[in-house]
mmCIF file with all atom_site columns, C-alpha atoms in Angstrom:
data_model
loop_
_atom_site.group_PDB
_atom_site.id
_atom_site.type_symbol
_atom_site.label_atom_id
_atom_site.label_alt_id
_atom_site.label_comp_id
_atom_site.label_asym_id
_atom_site.label_entity_id
_atom_site.label_seq_id
_atom_site.pdbx_PDB_ins_code
_atom_site.Cartn_x
_atom_site.Cartn_y
_atom_site.Cartn_z
_atom_site.occupancy
_atom_site.B_iso_or_equiv
_atom_site.pdbx_formal_charge
_atom_site.auth_seq_id
_atom_site.auth_comp_id
_atom_site.auth_asym_id
_atom_site.auth_atom_id
_atom_site.pdbx_PDB_model_num
ATOM 1   C CA . MET I 1 1   ? 23.596 32.868 16.680  1.00 0.00 ? 1   MET I CA 1
ATOM 2   C CA . THR I 1 2   ? 20.839 34.556 18.680  1.00 0.00 ? 2   THR I CA 1
ATOM 3   C CA . THR I 1 3   ? 17.594 32.790 19.506  1.00 0.00 ? 3   THR I CA 1
ATOM 4   C CA . ASN I 1 4   ? 15.681 34.954 17.021  1.00 0.00 ? 4   ASN I CA 1
ATOM 5   C CA . LEU I 1 5   ? 18.109 34.055 14.226  1.00 0.00 ? 5   LEU I CA 1
ATOM 6   C CA . LYS I 1 6   ? 17.864 30.339 15.025  1.00 0.00 ? 6   LYS I CA 1
ATOM 7   C CA . GLU I 1 7   ? 14.066 30.554 15.067  1.00 0.00 ? 7   GLU I CA 1
ATOM 8   C CA . SER I 1 8   ? 14.066 32.490 11.797  1.00 0.00 ? 8   SER I CA 1
ATOM 9   C CA . MET I 1 9   ? 16.310 29.922 10.097  1.00 0.00 ? 9   MET I CA 1
ATOM 10  C CA . ASN I 1 10  ? 14.181 27.041 11.440  1.00 0.00 ? 10  ASN I CA 1
ATOM 11  C CA . THR I 1 11  ? 10.980 28.758 10.292  1.00 0.00 ? 11  THR I CA 1
ATOM 12  C CA . ALA I 1 12  ? 12.444 29.273 6.819   1.00 0.00 ? 12  ALA I CA 1
ATOM 13  C CA . MET I 1 13  ? 13.454 25.613 6.653   1.00 0.00 ? 13  MET I CA 1
ATOM 14  C CA . GLY I 1 14  ? 9.808  24.783 7.424   1.00 0.00 ? 14  GLY I CA 1
ATOM 15  C CA . ILE I 1 15  ? 8.752  26.313 4.100   1.00 0.00 ? 15  ILE I CA 1
ATOM 16  C CA . ASP I 1 16  ? 7.660  23.523 1.735   1.00 0.00 ? 16  ASP I CA 1
ATOM 17  C CA . GLY I 1 17  ? 10.577 22.618 -0.527  1.00 0.00 ? 17  GLY I CA 1
ATOM 18  C CA . ALA I 1 18  ? 13.176 24.597 1.447   1.00 0.00 ? 18  ALA I CA 1
ATOM 19  C CA . MET I 1 19  ? 16.641 23.125 0.966   1.00 0.00 ? 19  MET I CA 1
ATOM 20  C CA . ALA I 1 20  ? 18.828 25.818 2.547   1.00 0.00 ? 20  ALA I CA 1
ATOM 21  C CA . VAL I 1 21  ? 18.554 29.309 4.000   1.00 0.00 ? 21  VAL I CA 1
ATOM 22  C CA . ALA I 1 22  ? 21.033 31.952 5.086   1.00 0.00 ? 22  ALA I CA 1
ATOM 23  C CA . LEU I 1 23  ? 21.096 35.462 6.486   1.00 0.00 ? 23  LEU I CA 1
ATOM 24  C CA . VAL I 1 24  ? 23.829 37.421 4.733   1.00 0.00 ? 24  VAL I CA 1
ATOM 25  C CA . ASP I 1 25  ? 25.521 40.788 5.245   1.00 0.00 ? 25  ASP I CA 1
ATOM 26  C CA . TYR I 1 26  ? 25.939 42.133 1.703   1.00 0.00 ? 26  TYR I CA 1
ATOM 27  C CA . ARG I 1 27  ? 28.462 44.744 2.795   1.00 0.00 ? 27  ARG I CA 1
ATOM 28  C CA . SER I 1 28  ? 30.960 42.043 3.746   1.00 0.00 ? 28  SER I CA 1
ATOM 29  C CA . GLY I 1 29  ? 29.598 38.900 2.075   1.00 0.00 ? 29  GLY I CA 1
ATOM 30  C CA . MET I 1 30  ? 29.547 37.129 5.449   1.00 0.00 ? 30  MET I CA 1
ATOM 31  C CA . CYS I 1 31  ? 26.929 34.542 6.285   1.00 0.00 ? 31  CYS I CA 1
ATOM 32  C CA . LEU I 1 32  ? 25.493 35.481 9.707   1.00 0.00 ? 32  LEU I CA 1
ATOM 33  C CA . ALA I 1 33  ? 23.176 32.495 10.130  1.00 0.00 ? 33  ALA I CA 1
ATOM 34  C CA . GLN I 1 34  ? 22.324 29.420 8.089   1.00 0.00 ? 34  GLN I CA 1
ATOM 35  C CA . ALA I 1 35  ? 20.368 26.185 8.049   1.00 0.00 ? 35  ALA I CA 1
ATOM 36  C CA . GLY I 1 36  ? 19.903 23.298 5.658   1.00 0.00 ? 36  GLY I CA 1
ATOM 37  C CA . GLY I 1 37  ? 22.516 22.154 3.228   1.00 0.00 ? 37  GLY I CA 1
ATOM 38  C CA . GLY I 1 38  ? 23.346 20.571 -0.063  1.00 0.00 ? 38  GLY I CA 1
ATOM 39  C CA . MET I 1 39  ? 25.667 23.423 -0.946  1.00 0.00 ? 39  MET I CA 1
ATOM 40  C CA . ASN I 1 40  ? 28.392 25.623 0.472   1.00 0.00 ? 40  ASN I CA 1
ATOM 41  C CA . LEU I 1 41  ? 26.280 28.428 1.960   1.00 0.00 ? 41  LEU I CA 1
ATOM 42  C CA . ASP I 1 42  ? 29.311 30.575 2.760   1.00 0.00 ? 42  ASP I CA 1
ATOM 43  C CA . LEU I 1 43  ? 30.299 30.507 -0.916  1.00 0.00 ? 43  LEU I CA 1
ATOM 44  C CA . ALA I 1 44  ? 26.693 31.145 -1.972  1.00 0.00 ? 44  ALA I CA 1
ATOM 45  C CA . ALA I 1 45  ? 26.518 34.109 0.437   1.00 0.00 ? 45  ALA I CA 1
ATOM 46  C CA . ALA I 1 46  ? 29.640 35.665 -1.052  1.00 0.00 ? 46  ALA I CA 1
ATOM 47  C CA . GLY I 1 47  ? 28.465 35.113 -4.632  1.00 0.00 ? 47  GLY I CA 1
ATOM 48  C CA . ASN I 1 48  ? 24.976 36.435 -4.014  1.00 0.00 ? 48  ASN I CA 1
ATOM 49  C CA . THR I 1 49  ? 26.469 39.469 -2.293  1.00 0.00 ? 49  THR I CA 1
ATOM 50  C CA . GLN I 1 50  ? 27.903 40.411 -5.692  1.00 0.00 ? 50  GLN I CA 1
ATOM 51  C CA . VAL I 1 51  ? 24.473 39.945 -7.284  1.00 0.00 ? 51  VAL I CA 1
ATOM 52  C CA . VAL I 1 52  ? 22.802 42.199 -4.690  1.00 0.00 ? 52  VAL I CA 1
ATOM 53  C CA . GLN I 1 53  ? 25.481 44.881 -4.903  1.00 0.00 ? 53  GLN I CA 1
ATOM 54  C CA . ALA I 1 54  ? 25.304 44.932 -8.725  1.00 0.00 ? 54  ALA I CA 1
ATOM 55  C CA . LYS I 1 55  ? 21.509 45.164 -8.724  1.00 0.00 ? 55  LYS I CA 1
ATOM 56  C CA . LEU I 1 56  ? 21.475 47.933 -6.093  1.00 0.00 ? 56  LEU I CA 1
ATOM 57  C CA . LYS I 1 57  ? 23.997 49.899 -8.151  1.00 0.00 ? 57  LYS I CA 1
ATOM 58  C CA . THR I 1 58  ? 21.905 49.423 -11.311 1.00 0.00 ? 58  THR I CA 1
ATOM 59  C CA . VAL I 1 59  ? 18.697 50.521 -9.568  1.00 0.00 ? 59  VAL I CA 1
ATOM 60  C CA . GLU I 1 60  ? 20.486 53.617 -8.283  1.00 0.00 ? 60  GLU I CA 1
ATOM 61  C CA . SER I 1 61  ? 21.972 54.389 -11.716 1.00 0.00 ? 61  SER I CA 1
ATOM 62  C CA . LEU I 1 62  ? 18.534 54.136 -13.283 1.00 0.00 ? 62  LEU I CA 1
ATOM 63  C CA . GLY I 1 63  ? 17.143 56.549 -10.692 1.00 0.00 ? 63  GLY I CA 1
ATOM 64  C CA . LEU I 1 64  ? 14.467 54.131 -9.583  1.00 0.00 ? 64  LEU I CA 1
ATOM 65  C CA . ARG I 1 65  ? 12.844 55.359 -6.387  1.00 0.00 ? 65  ARG I CA 1
ATOM 66  C CA . LYS I 1 66  ? 11.448 52.087 -5.101  1.00 0.00 ? 66  LYS I CA 1
ATOM 67  C CA . GLY I 1 67  ? 13.749 49.649 -3.303  1.00 0.00 ? 67  GLY I CA 1
ATOM 68  C CA . ILE I 1 68  ? 14.370 46.032 -4.218  1.00 0.00 ? 68  ILE I CA 1
ATOM 69  C CA . GLU I 1 69  ? 12.096 43.555 -2.445  1.00 0.00 ? 69  GLU I CA 1
ATOM 70  C CA . ASP I 1 70  ? 13.585 40.354 -3.753  1.00 0.00 ? 70  ASP I CA 1
ATOM 71  C CA . ILE I 1 71  ? 15.658 38.854 -6.539  1.00 0.00 ? 71  ILE I CA 1
ATOM 72  C CA . LEU I 1 72  ? 14.743 35.509 -8.081  1.00 0.00 ? 72  LEU I CA 1
ATOM 73  C CA . ILE I 1 73  ? 17.190 33.176 -9.789  1.00 0.00 ? 73  ILE I CA 1
ATOM 74  C CA . THR I 1 74  ? 15.551 30.221 -11.504 1.00 0.00 ? 74  THR I CA 1
ATOM 75  C CA . LEU I 1 75  ? 17.500 27.025 -12.109 1.00 0.00 ? 75  LEU I CA 1
ATOM 76  C CA . VAL I 1 76  ? 16.230 23.866 -13.798 1.00 0.00 ? 76  VAL I CA 1
ATOM 77  C CA . ASP I 1 77  ? 15.147 22.301 -10.504 1.00 0.00 ? 77  ASP I CA 1
ATOM 78  C CA . GLN I 1 78  ? 15.517 25.085 -7.930  1.00 0.00 ? 78  GLN I CA 1
ATOM 79  C CA . TYR I 1 79  ? 14.502 28.635 -7.104  1.00 0.00 ? 79  TYR I CA 1
ATOM 80  C CA . HIS I 1 80  ? 17.080 30.840 -5.396  1.00 0.00 ? 80  HIS I CA 1
ATOM 81  C CA . LEU I 1 81  ? 15.297 33.686 -3.655  1.00 0.00 ? 81  LEU I CA 1
ATOM 82  C CA . ILE I 1 82  ? 17.179 36.697 -2.300  1.00 0.00 ? 82  ILE I CA 1
ATOM 83  C CA . ARG I 1 83  ? 15.024 38.848 0.008   1.00 0.00 ? 83  ARG I CA 1
ATOM 84  C CA . LEU I 1 84  ? 16.435 42.167 1.238   1.00 0.00 ? 84  LEU I CA 1
ATOM 85  C CA . VAL I 1 85  ? 15.736 43.096 4.874   1.00 0.00 ? 85  VAL I CA 1
ATOM 86  C CA . PRO I 1 86  ? 14.700 46.769 4.657   1.00 0.00 ? 86  PRO I CA 1
ATOM 87  C CA . HIS I 1 87  ? 14.520 47.427 8.399   1.00 0.00 ? 87  HIS I CA 1
ATOM 88  C CA . ILE I 1 88  ? 18.095 46.140 8.863   1.00 0.00 ? 88  ILE I CA 1
ATOM 89  C CA . PRO I 1 89  ? 20.121 47.773 6.070   1.00 0.00 ? 89  PRO I CA 1
ATOM 90  C CA . GLY I 1 90  ? 22.883 45.650 4.593   1.00 0.00 ? 90  GLY I CA 1
ATOM 91  C CA . LEU I 1 91  ? 21.229 42.255 5.113   1.00 0.00 ? 91  LEU I CA 1
ATOM 92  C CA . PHE I 1 92  ? 19.399 39.784 2.908   1.00 0.00 ? 92  PHE I CA 1
ATOM 93  C CA . LEU I 1 93  ? 17.789 36.391 3.368   1.00 0.00 ? 93  LEU I CA 1
ATOM 94  C CA . TYR I 1 94  ? 18.755 33.721 0.860   1.00 0.00 ? 94  TYR I CA 1
ATOM 95  C CA . LEU I 1 95  ? 16.425 30.760 0.346   1.00 0.00 ? 95  LEU I CA 1
ATOM 96  C CA . VAL I 1 96  ? 17.019 27.756 -1.893  1.00 0.00 ? 96  VAL I CA 1
ATOM 97  C CA . LEU I 1 97  ? 13.747 26.092 -2.828  1.00 0.00 ? 97  LEU I CA 1
ATOM 98  C CA . ASP I 1 98  ? 13.170 22.774 -4.601  1.00 0.00 ? 98  ASP I CA 1
ATOM 99  C CA . LYS I 1 99  ? 10.998 23.633 -7.629  1.00 0.00 ? 99  LYS I CA 1
ATOM 100 C CA . ASN I 1 100 ? 9.100  20.343 -7.493  1.00 0.00 ? 100 ASN I CA 1
ATOM 101 C CA . LYS I 1 101 ? 8.270  20.481 -3.777  1.00 0.00 ? 101 LYS I CA 1
ATOM 102 C CA . GLY I 1 102 ? 7.840  24.185 -3.140  1.00 0.00 ? 102 GLY I CA 1
ATOM 103 C CA . ASN I 1 103 ? 5.382  26.891 -4.042  1.00 0.00 ? 103 ASN I CA 1
ATOM 104 C CA . LEU I 1 104 ? 7.210  30.069 -5.045  1.00 0.00 ? 104 LEU I CA 1
ATOM 105 C CA . ALA I 1 105 ? 4.380  32.466 -4.188  1.00 0.00 ? 105 ALA I CA 1
ATOM 106 C CA . LEU I 1 106 ? 3.874  30.912 -0.761  1.00 0.00 ? 106 LEU I CA 1
ATOM 107 C CA . ALA I 1 107 ? 7.630  30.831 -0.110  1.00 0.00 ? 107 ALA I CA 1
ATOM 108 C CA . ARG I 1 108 ? 7.901  34.550 -0.946  1.00 0.00 ? 108 ARG I CA 1
ATOM 109 C CA . TYR I 1 109 ? 4.996  35.290 1.397   1.00 0.00 ? 109 TYR I CA 1
ATOM 110 C CA . LYS I 1 110 ? 6.493  33.291 4.270   1.00 0.00 ? 110 LYS I CA 1
ATOM 111 C CA . LEU I 1 111 ? 9.992  34.715 3.719   1.00 0.00 ? 111 LEU I CA 1
ATOM 112 C CA . THR I 1 112 ? 8.483  38.213 3.936   1.00 0.00 ? 112 THR I CA 1
ATOM 113 C CA . ASP I 1 113 ? 6.958  37.326 7.315   1.00 0.00 ? 113 ASP I CA 1
ATOM 114 C CA . ILE I 1 114 ? 10.340 36.066 8.531   1.00 0.00 ? 114 ILE I CA 1
ATOM 115 C CA . GLU I 1 115 ? 12.092 39.193 7.260   1.00 0.00 ? 115 GLU I CA 1
ATOM 116 C CA . ARG I 1 116 ? 9.648  41.475 9.103   1.00 0.00 ? 116 ARG I CA 1
ATOM 117 C CA . THR I 1 117 ? 10.223 39.785 12.468  1.00 0.00 ? 117 THR I CA 1
ATOM 118 C CA . LEU I 1 118 ? 13.989 39.403 12.105  1.00 0.00 ? 118 LEU I CA 1
ATOM 119 C CA . LYS I 1 119 ? 16.160 40.868 14.876  1.00 0.00 ? 119 LYS I CA 1
ATOM 120 C CA . VAL I 1 120 ? 19.944 40.938 14.804  1.00 0.00 ? 120 VAL I CA 1
#
């Protein structure tokens, strides 16, 4: 993992309520970098790859011109945030956030900052 990826993962884990984070290649389903825990991030990367691919296909089928910024999955006690990295096609950031400890709006803002400075 490059220094920038390590820094990006550490910065994401500094988000209030962050439980886990990963950088994923949605063409292959491979997890390129990760931090945190409490779940199998490789399995989560592969599963969320299917979510991203399905949503991209749907957006294309609908003829929507604007790209996807992020996808939010809400669980009883967690937010799962998938943030596409537009300047590096094929990648997304995946953040698991504790609902009781995190602020979704602030997490989205900070994840956007991380995405913009990401280098692979």
